[in-house]
mmCIF file of C-alpha atoms in Angstrom:
data_model
loop_
_atom_site.group_PDB
_atom_site.id
_atom_site.type_symbol
_atom_site.label_atom_id
_atom_site.label_comp_id
_atom_site.label_asym_id
_atom_site.label_seq_id
_atom_site.Cartn_x
_atom_site.Cartn_y
_atom_site.Cartn_z
ATOM 1 C CA MET A 313 -20.753 53.364 -14.829
ATOM 2 C CA SER A 314 -23.990 53.548 -16.947
ATOM 3 C CA LYS A 315 -26.968 55.359 -15.605
ATOM 4 C CA GLY A 316 -29.847 53.720 -14.281
ATOM 5 C CA THR A 317 -33.533 53.795 -15.668
ATOM 6 C CA LEU A 318 -36.499 55.585 -14.228
ATOM 7 C CA PHE A 319 -39.487 53.380 -14.708
ATOM 8 C CA VAL A 320 -42.901 55.228 -14.536
ATOM 9 C CA CYS A 321 -45.150 52.311 -13.175
ATOM 10 C CA PRO A 322 -48.883 53.113 -13.302
ATOM 11 C CA THR A 323 -50.872 51.325 -10.574
ATOM 12 C CA PRO A 324 -54.343 50.339 -9.983
ATOM 13 C CA ILE A 325 -56.810 53.367 -9.311
ATOM 14 C CA GLY A 326 -59.011 50.869 -7.341
ATOM 15 C CA ASN A 327 -59.367 47.321 -8.228
ATOM 16 C CA LEU A 328 -56.118 45.345 -7.643
ATOM 17 C CA GLU A 329 -56.375 43.598 -10.787
ATOM 18 C CA ASP A 330 -55.869 46.409 -13.072
ATOM 19 C CA ILE A 331 -52.314 45.979 -13.191
ATOM 20 C CA THR A 332 -50.228 44.957 -16.298
ATOM 21 C CA LEU A 333 -48.053 41.911 -15.960
ATOM 22 C CA ARG A 334 -45.339 44.208 -17.303
ATOM 23 C CA THR A 335 -45.677 46.644 -14.403
ATOM 24 C CA LEU A 336 -45.702 43.528 -12.050
ATOM 25 C CA ARG A 337 -42.291 42.410 -13.505
ATOM 26 C CA THR A 338 -40.916 45.797 -13.348
ATOM 27 C CA LEU A 339 -41.708 46.416 -9.946
ATOM 28 C CA LYS A 340 -39.858 43.066 -9.123
ATOM 29 C CA GLU A 341 -36.849 44.042 -11.009
ATOM 30 C CA VAL A 342 -35.996 47.645 -10.004
ATOM 31 C CA ASP A 343 -33.617 48.393 -7.263
ATOM 32 C CA LEU A 344 -35.920 50.618 -5.428
ATOM 33 C CA ILE A 345 -39.683 51.802 -5.507
ATOM 34 C CA ALA A 346 -40.163 55.751 -4.899
ATOM 35 C CA ALA A 347 -43.912 55.981 -4.007
ATOM 36 C CA GLU A 348 -46.190 58.783 -3.262
ATOM 37 C CA ASP A 349 -47.774 56.944 -0.288
ATOM 38 C CA THR A 350 -45.715 54.206 1.212
ATOM 39 C CA ARG A 351 -48.727 52.839 3.032
ATOM 40 C CA ARG A 352 -50.615 52.585 0.162
ATOM 41 C CA THR A 353 -48.172 51.023 -1.959
ATOM 42 C CA ILE A 354 -46.876 48.638 0.440
ATOM 43 C CA LYS A 355 -50.634 46.970 0.290
ATOM 44 C CA LEU A 356 -50.050 46.564 -3.397
ATOM 45 C CA LEU A 357 -46.645 45.092 -3.146
ATOM 46 C CA ASN A 358 -47.518 42.585 -0.526
ATOM 47 C CA HIS A 359 -50.777 41.612 -2.596
ATOM 48 C CA TYR A 360 -48.402 40.512 -5.320
ATOM 49 C CA LYS A 361 -45.546 39.360 -3.004
ATOM 50 C CA ILE A 362 -43.002 41.851 -4.182
ATOM 51 C CA LYS A 363 -40.416 42.435 -1.883
ATOM 52 C CA LYS A 364 -38.204 45.502 -2.767
ATOM 53 C CA PRO A 365 -36.919 48.702 -0.681
ATOM 54 C CA LEU A 366 -39.537 51.286 -0.836
ATOM 55 C CA THR A 367 -38.922 55.017 -0.191
ATOM 56 C CA SER A 368 -41.168 58.188 -0.105
ATOM 57 C CA TYR A 369 -41.525 60.600 -2.669
ATOM 58 C CA HIS A 370 -44.270 63.356 -2.244
ATOM 59 C CA GLU A 371 -45.342 66.669 -2.587
ATOM 60 C CA HIS A 372 -43.798 67.893 0.462
ATOM 61 C CA ASN A 373 -40.332 66.356 0.037
ATOM 62 C CA LYS A 374 -40.138 66.305 -3.820
ATOM 63 C CA TRP A 375 -37.226 68.722 -4.152
ATOM 64 C CA GLU A 376 -34.900 67.124 -1.333
ATOM 65 C CA LYS A 377 -35.850 63.533 -2.098
ATOM 66 C CA GLY A 378 -35.464 64.219 -5.840
ATOM 67 C CA GLU A 379 -31.910 65.130 -5.604
ATOM 68 C CA VAL A 380 -31.166 61.670 -3.770
ATOM 69 C CA LEU A 381 -33.267 59.648 -6.371
ATOM 70 C CA LEU A 382 -31.373 61.550 -9.239
ATOM 71 C CA LYS A 383 -28.026 60.427 -7.689
ATOM 72 C CA LYS A 384 -29.044 57.153 -7.285
ATOM 73 C CA LEU A 385 -30.309 57.035 -10.834
ATOM 74 C CA LYS A 386 -26.762 58.455 -12.064
ATOM 75 C CA ASN A 387 -25.156 55.603 -10.005
ATOM 76 C CA GLY A 388 -26.873 52.969 -11.941
ATOM 77 C CA GLU A 389 -29.607 52.029 -9.915
ATOM 78 C CA ASP A 390 -33.073 51.293 -11.554
ATOM 79 C CA ILE A 391 -35.987 53.132 -9.755
ATOM 80 C CA GLY A 392 -39.763 52.293 -10.107
ATOM 81 C CA LEU A 393 -42.064 55.483 -9.506
ATOM 82 C CA VAL A 394 -45.590 55.003 -8.399
ATOM 83 C CA SER A 395 -48.279 57.564 -7.352
ATOM 84 C CA ASP A 396 -50.988 57.206 -4.998
ATOM 85 C CA ALA A 397 -52.906 55.510 -8.011
ATOM 86 C CA GLY A 398 -52.861 55.519 -11.585
ATOM 87 C CA MET A 399 -50.479 57.057 -13.789
ATOM 88 C CA PRO A 400 -47.527 59.005 -11.910
ATOM 89 C CA GLY A 401 -46.798 62.486 -13.442
ATOM 90 C CA ILE A 402 -50.529 63.479 -13.951
ATOM 91 C CA SER A 403 -51.487 65.837 -10.764
ATOM 92 C CA ASP A 404 -48.832 64.236 -8.543
ATOM 93 C CA PRO A 405 -45.214 65.241 -7.914
ATOM 94 C CA GLY A 406 -43.858 62.604 -10.180
ATOM 95 C CA GLU A 407 -43.994 65.329 -12.972
ATOM 96 C CA GLU A 408 -40.966 66.887 -11.353
ATOM 97 C CA LEU A 409 -38.569 63.823 -11.213
ATOM 98 C CA ILE A 410 -39.598 62.770 -14.772
ATOM 99 C CA LYS A 411 -38.660 66.275 -15.861
ATOM 100 C CA SER A 412 -35.272 66.246 -13.952
ATOM 101 C CA SER A 413 -34.517 62.826 -15.032
ATOM 102 C CA ILE A 414 -34.831 63.909 -18.917
ATOM 103 C CA GLU A 415 -32.649 67.054 -18.222
ATOM 104 C CA GLU A 416 -30.008 64.884 -16.816
ATOM 105 C CA ASN A 417 -30.085 62.658 -19.659
ATOM 106 C CA ILE A 418 -31.193 59.553 -17.529
ATOM 107 C CA GLU A 419 -33.508 57.195 -19.453
ATOM 108 C CA VAL A 420 -37.185 57.458 -18.692
ATOM 109 C CA GLU A 421 -39.530 54.479 -19.513
ATOM 110 C CA VAL A 422 -43.179 55.015 -19.104
ATOM 111 C CA LEU A 423 -45.458 51.785 -18.744
ATOM 112 C CA PRO A 424 -48.901 51.977 -20.218
ATOM 113 C CA GLY A 425 -51.790 51.718 -17.575
ATOM 114 C CA PRO A 426 -54.907 52.876 -15.555
ATOM 115 C CA THR A 427 -55.761 56.769 -15.339
ATOM 116 C CA ALA A 428 -58.866 57.913 -13.851
ATOM 117 C CA SER A 429 -59.344 60.855 -16.166
ATOM 118 C CA ILE A 430 -59.472 58.887 -19.463
ATOM 119 C CA THR A 431 -61.717 56.072 -17.685
ATOM 120 C CA ALA A 432 -64.014 58.957 -16.668
ATOM 121 C CA LEU A 433 -64.016 60.562 -19.969
ATOM 122 C CA ILE A 434 -64.929 57.435 -21.858
ATOM 123 C CA LEU A 435 -67.614 56.654 -19.332
ATOM 124 C CA SER A 436 -69.139 59.953 -19.422
ATOM 125 C CA GLY A 437 -70.746 59.882 -22.916
ATOM 126 C CA LEU A 438 -69.638 63.189 -23.902
ATOM 127 C CA PRO A 439 -67.579 63.899 -27.010
ATOM 128 C CA THR A 440 -63.860 62.113 -26.588
ATOM 129 C CA ASP A 441 -62.554 63.299 -30.108
ATOM 130 C CA LYS A 442 -61.163 66.395 -28.616
ATOM 131 C CA PHE A 443 -60.866 67.148 -24.703
ATOM 132 C CA VAL A 444 -58.706 69.081 -22.140
ATOM 133 C CA PHE A 445 -57.484 68.247 -18.830
ATOM 134 C CA GLU A 446 -57.425 70.624 -16.276
ATOM 135 C CA GLY A 447 -56.590 68.400 -12.969
ATOM 136 C CA PHE A 448 -57.465 70.153 -9.782
ATOM 137 C CA LEU A 449 -58.829 73.811 -9.989
ATOM 138 C CA PRO A 450 -57.777 76.121 -7.258
ATOM 139 C CA SER A 451 -59.433 75.763 -3.927
ATOM 140 C CA ASN A 452 -59.919 79.262 -3.514
ATOM 141 C CA LYS A 453 -63.262 80.476 -4.787
ATOM 142 C CA LYS A 454 -61.848 83.896 -6.460
ATOM 143 C CA ASP A 455 -58.962 81.844 -8.131
ATOM 144 C CA ARG A 456 -61.304 79.082 -9.346
ATOM 145 C CA ILE A 457 -63.845 81.492 -10.762
ATOM 146 C CA LYS A 458 -61.033 82.921 -12.850
ATOM 147 C CA GLU A 459 -59.875 79.630 -14.143
ATOM 148 C CA LEU A 460 -63.424 78.976 -14.849
ATOM 149 C CA GLU A 461 -63.756 82.029 -16.977
ATOM 150 C CA ARG A 462 -60.848 81.013 -18.815
ATOM 151 C CA LEU A 463 -62.610 78.015 -19.779
ATOM 152 C CA ARG A 464 -66.025 79.749 -20.672
ATOM 153 C CA ASN A 465 -65.193 79.694 -24.489
ATOM 154 C CA GLU A 466 -63.551 75.950 -24.339
ATOM 155 C CA LYS A 467 -65.215 73.968 -27.077
ATOM 156 C CA ARG A 468 -63.431 70.782 -26.181
ATOM 157 C CA THR A 469 -64.891 68.409 -23.355
ATOM 158 C CA MET A 470 -63.151 69.161 -20.047
ATOM 159 C CA ILE A 471 -61.899 66.825 -17.330
ATOM 160 C CA ILE A 472 -61.530 68.123 -13.854
ATOM 161 C CA TYR A 473 -60.532 66.369 -10.578
ATOM 162 C CA GLU A 474 -62.029 67.446 -7.222
ATOM 163 C CA SER A 475 -62.397 66.425 -3.697
ATOM 164 C CA PRO A 476 -65.484 65.443 -2.118
ATOM 165 C CA TYR A 477 -65.350 68.447 0.441
ATOM 166 C CA ARG A 478 -65.436 70.991 -2.635
ATOM 167 C CA LEU A 479 -67.500 69.146 -5.086
ATOM 168 C CA VAL A 480 -70.824 71.065 -4.606
ATOM 169 C CA ASN A 481 -68.976 74.358 -4.388
ATOM 170 C CA MET A 482 -67.371 73.633 -7.572
ATOM 171 C CA LEU A 483 -70.370 72.492 -9.415
ATOM 172 C CA LYS A 484 -72.236 75.733 -8.184
ATOM 173 C CA ASP A 485 -69.309 77.636 -9.484
ATOM 174 C CA ILE A 486 -69.425 75.745 -13.043
ATOM 175 C CA LYS A 487 -73.110 76.512 -13.364
ATOM 176 C CA GLU A 488 -72.498 80.328 -12.419
ATOM 177 C CA VAL A 489 -69.681 80.744 -15.093
ATOM 178 C CA LEU A 490 -70.318 78.153 -17.730
ATOM 179 C CA GLY A 491 -74.087 77.568 -17.429
ATOM 180 C CA ASN A 492 -76.427 74.598 -16.684
ATOM 181 C CA ARG A 493 -74.319 72.135 -19.237
ATOM 182 C CA GLN A 494 -74.435 68.399 -19.473
ATOM 183 C CA ILE A 495 -71.650 66.968 -16.905
ATOM 184 C CA SER A 496 -70.628 63.473 -15.944
ATOM 185 C CA ILE A 497 -69.579 62.717 -12.409
ATOM 186 C CA SER A 498 -67.477 59.523 -11.615
ATOM 187 C CA ARG A 499 -66.894 58.586 -7.985
ATOM 188 C CA GLU A 500 -64.470 55.660 -6.749
ATOM 189 C CA LEU A 501 -63.680 54.416 -10.088
ATOM 190 C CA THR A 502 -63.108 50.585 -10.308
ATOM 191 C CA LYS A 503 -63.838 50.285 -6.367
ATOM 192 C CA VAL A 504 -66.827 48.649 -4.747
ATOM 193 C CA TYR A 505 -68.909 51.648 -4.656
ATOM 194 C CA GLU A 506 -67.948 52.999 -8.093
ATOM 195 C CA GLU A 507 -70.762 55.243 -9.288
ATOM 196 C CA THR A 508 -71.237 57.662 -12.441
ATOM 197 C CA PHE A 509 -74.037 60.313 -12.526
ATOM 198 C CA ARG A 510 -74.941 61.791 -16.024
ATOM 199 C CA GLY A 511 -77.116 64.894 -16.230
ATOM 200 C CA THR A 512 -76.960 68.679 -15.857
ATOM 201 C CA VAL A 513 -74.975 70.803 -13.095
ATOM 202 C CA GLU A 514 -78.028 71.828 -11.414
ATOM 203 C CA GLU A 515 -79.161 67.898 -11.111
ATOM 204 C CA GLY A 516 -75.427 67.277 -9.990
ATOM 205 C CA ILE A 517 -75.707 69.656 -7.211
ATOM 206 C CA LYS A 518 -78.785 68.058 -5.873
ATOM 207 C CA LYS A 519 -77.210 64.589 -6.417
ATOM 208 C CA PHE A 520 -74.165 65.236 -4.413
ATOM 209 C CA LYS A 521 -75.140 67.936 -1.847
ATOM 210 C CA ASP A 522 -74.519 65.558 1.090
ATOM 211 C CA GLN A 523 -71.754 63.256 -0.527
ATOM 212 C CA LYS A 524 -68.465 63.635 1.882
ATOM 213 C CA LYS A 525 -66.387 60.519 0.695
ATOM 214 C CA GLY A 526 -64.846 59.295 -2.666
ATOM 215 C CA GLU A 527 -62.393 60.674 -5.250
ATOM 216 C CA PHE A 528 -64.357 62.625 -8.117
ATOM 217 C CA VAL A 529 -63.618 63.100 -11.659
ATOM 218 C CA ILE A 530 -65.997 65.862 -13.398
ATOM 219 C CA ILE A 531 -66.392 65.771 -17.192
ATOM 220 C CA VAL A 532 -67.979 69.174 -18.396
ATOM 221 C CA GLU A 533 -69.565 69.371 -21.768
ATOM 222 C CA GLY A 534 -67.594 71.901 -23.974
ATOM 223 C CA GLY A 535 -69.263 75.168 -25.462
ATOM 224 C CA GLU A 536 -71.282 75.449 -28.361
ATOM 225 C CA ILE A 537 -69.273 75.455 -31.723
ATOM 226 C CA GLU A 538 -70.338 78.715 -33.546
ATOM 227 C CA GLU A 539 -71.492 77.937 -37.014
ATOM 228 C CA GLU A 540 -69.208 79.437 -39.801
ATOM 229 C CA ASN A 541 -70.911 82.518 -41.278
ATOM 230 C CA PRO A 542 -71.057 81.774 -44.984
ATOM 231 C CA PHE A 543 -71.007 85.393 -45.873
ATOM 232 C CA GLU A 544 -67.592 86.149 -43.945
ATOM 233 C CA LYS A 545 -65.576 84.956 -47.433
ATOM 234 C CA ILE A 546 -67.078 88.147 -49.424
ATOM 235 C CA SER A 547 -66.828 91.697 -48.520
ATOM 236 C CA ILE A 548 -69.799 93.623 -47.248
ATOM 237 C CA LYS A 549 -70.046 95.563 -50.730
ATOM 238 C CA ASP A 550 -70.167 92.414 -52.566
ATOM 239 C CA HIS A 551 -72.668 91.144 -50.293
ATOM 240 C CA ILE A 552 -74.796 93.971 -50.571
ATOM 241 C CA ARG A 553 -74.394 93.776 -54.671
ATOM 242 C CA MET A 554 -75.488 90.250 -54.434
ATOM 243 C CA TYR A 555 -79.116 91.117 -52.945
ATOM 244 C CA ILE A 556 -79.316 94.212 -55.300
ATOM 245 C CA GLU A 557 -78.660 91.863 -58.327
ATOM 246 C CA GLN A 558 -81.401 89.647 -56.977
ATOM 247 C CA GLY A 559 -84.012 92.447 -57.079
ATOM 248 C CA PHE A 560 -83.937 93.911 -53.674
ATOM 249 C CA SER A 561 -83.828 97.774 -53.308
ATOM 250 C CA LYS A 562 -80.440 98.937 -51.733
ATOM 251 C CA LYS A 563 -82.436 99.594 -48.438
ATOM 252 C CA GLU A 564 -83.676 96.121 -48.228
ATOM 253 C CA ALA A 565 -80.319 94.721 -49.306
ATOM 254 C CA VAL A 566 -78.363 96.939 -46.577
ATOM 255 C CA LYS A 567 -81.179 95.411 -43.727
ATOM 256 C CA LYS A 568 -80.591 92.042 -44.845
ATOM 257 C CA VAL A 569 -76.808 92.207 -44.909
ATOM 258 C CA ALA A 570 -76.562 93.651 -41.233
ATOM 259 C CA LEU A 571 -78.824 90.838 -39.851
ATOM 260 C CA GLU A 572 -77.013 88.236 -41.502
ATOM 261 C CA ARG A 573 -73.534 89.678 -40.598
ATOM 262 C CA LYS A 574 -74.694 90.820 -37.333
ATOM 263 C CA LEU A 575 -73.323 94.212 -37.751
ATOM 264 C CA PRO A 576 -74.985 97.723 -37.127
ATOM 265 C CA LYS A 577 -77.124 98.767 -40.147
ATOM 266 C CA ASN A 578 -75.192 102.150 -40.385
ATOM 267 C CA GLN A 579 -72.086 100.474 -40.649
ATOM 268 C CA VAL A 580 -73.310 98.572 -43.483
ATOM 269 C CA TYR A 581 -74.935 101.504 -45.228
ATOM 270 C CA LYS A 582 -71.578 103.287 -45.413
ATOM 271 C CA GLU A 583 -70.382 100.474 -47.457
ATOM 272 C CA SER A 584 -73.149 100.826 -49.745
ATOM 273 C CA ILE A 585 -72.869 104.667 -50.413
ATOM 274 C CA GLU A 586 -70.606 104.015 -53.744
ATOM 275 C CA LEU A 587 -72.843 101.228 -55.180
#
């Protein structure tokens, strides 16, 4: 008996029209749909008149239910995996089922579709050529600060998910660790009350201080890229010699080299003794 296929099916993050024809066809053809929240998924299925067996697969049952689903896949059943919203496998338990299926040599087919992280990134107006996805940072302040400190020197644009209940605390921690950077905060993407704020962290704190509803994606400006020091490619001695040949005294040359290389003057002076 041939094994079945696990179809990773992205679903709308808000607007029900944001689903592909391919995803709809796949959901109609699979033998079973594994959903993170069956109550939410049934609304989508009913909207498109899709009648298929539905089973729950979420954070609290992913290990035992995962084994059940793997067995069905091995027995030749095709399963459609859906999350609460967006692309399964990103900040949700679908990651484990996908990984286990690959390890068991079960075919995994990922369908393209909506995801809040990329939608918010494009909408932010911040650099998109290089970025890093951090998902949800720890809810504990001490652990969250530790993660932000790890990102202190990150030059790429950062994508962070957050709940409305911790949003302001998160922004305060970002300001404390990363400084008052430019950010974008998207709320309720593709839904009726969709909103995107762009400004500094301080302005974001004021804007959302009383906000208790919505799903948020925070886009944080990366740190400044340090300009390459053109003198790092030559030795300190050659650097000093260059200025001496230009007519500077050794003392003046040492002072200029120390300033340009951001080094202690006595360290540069030692390199000049043999000149």
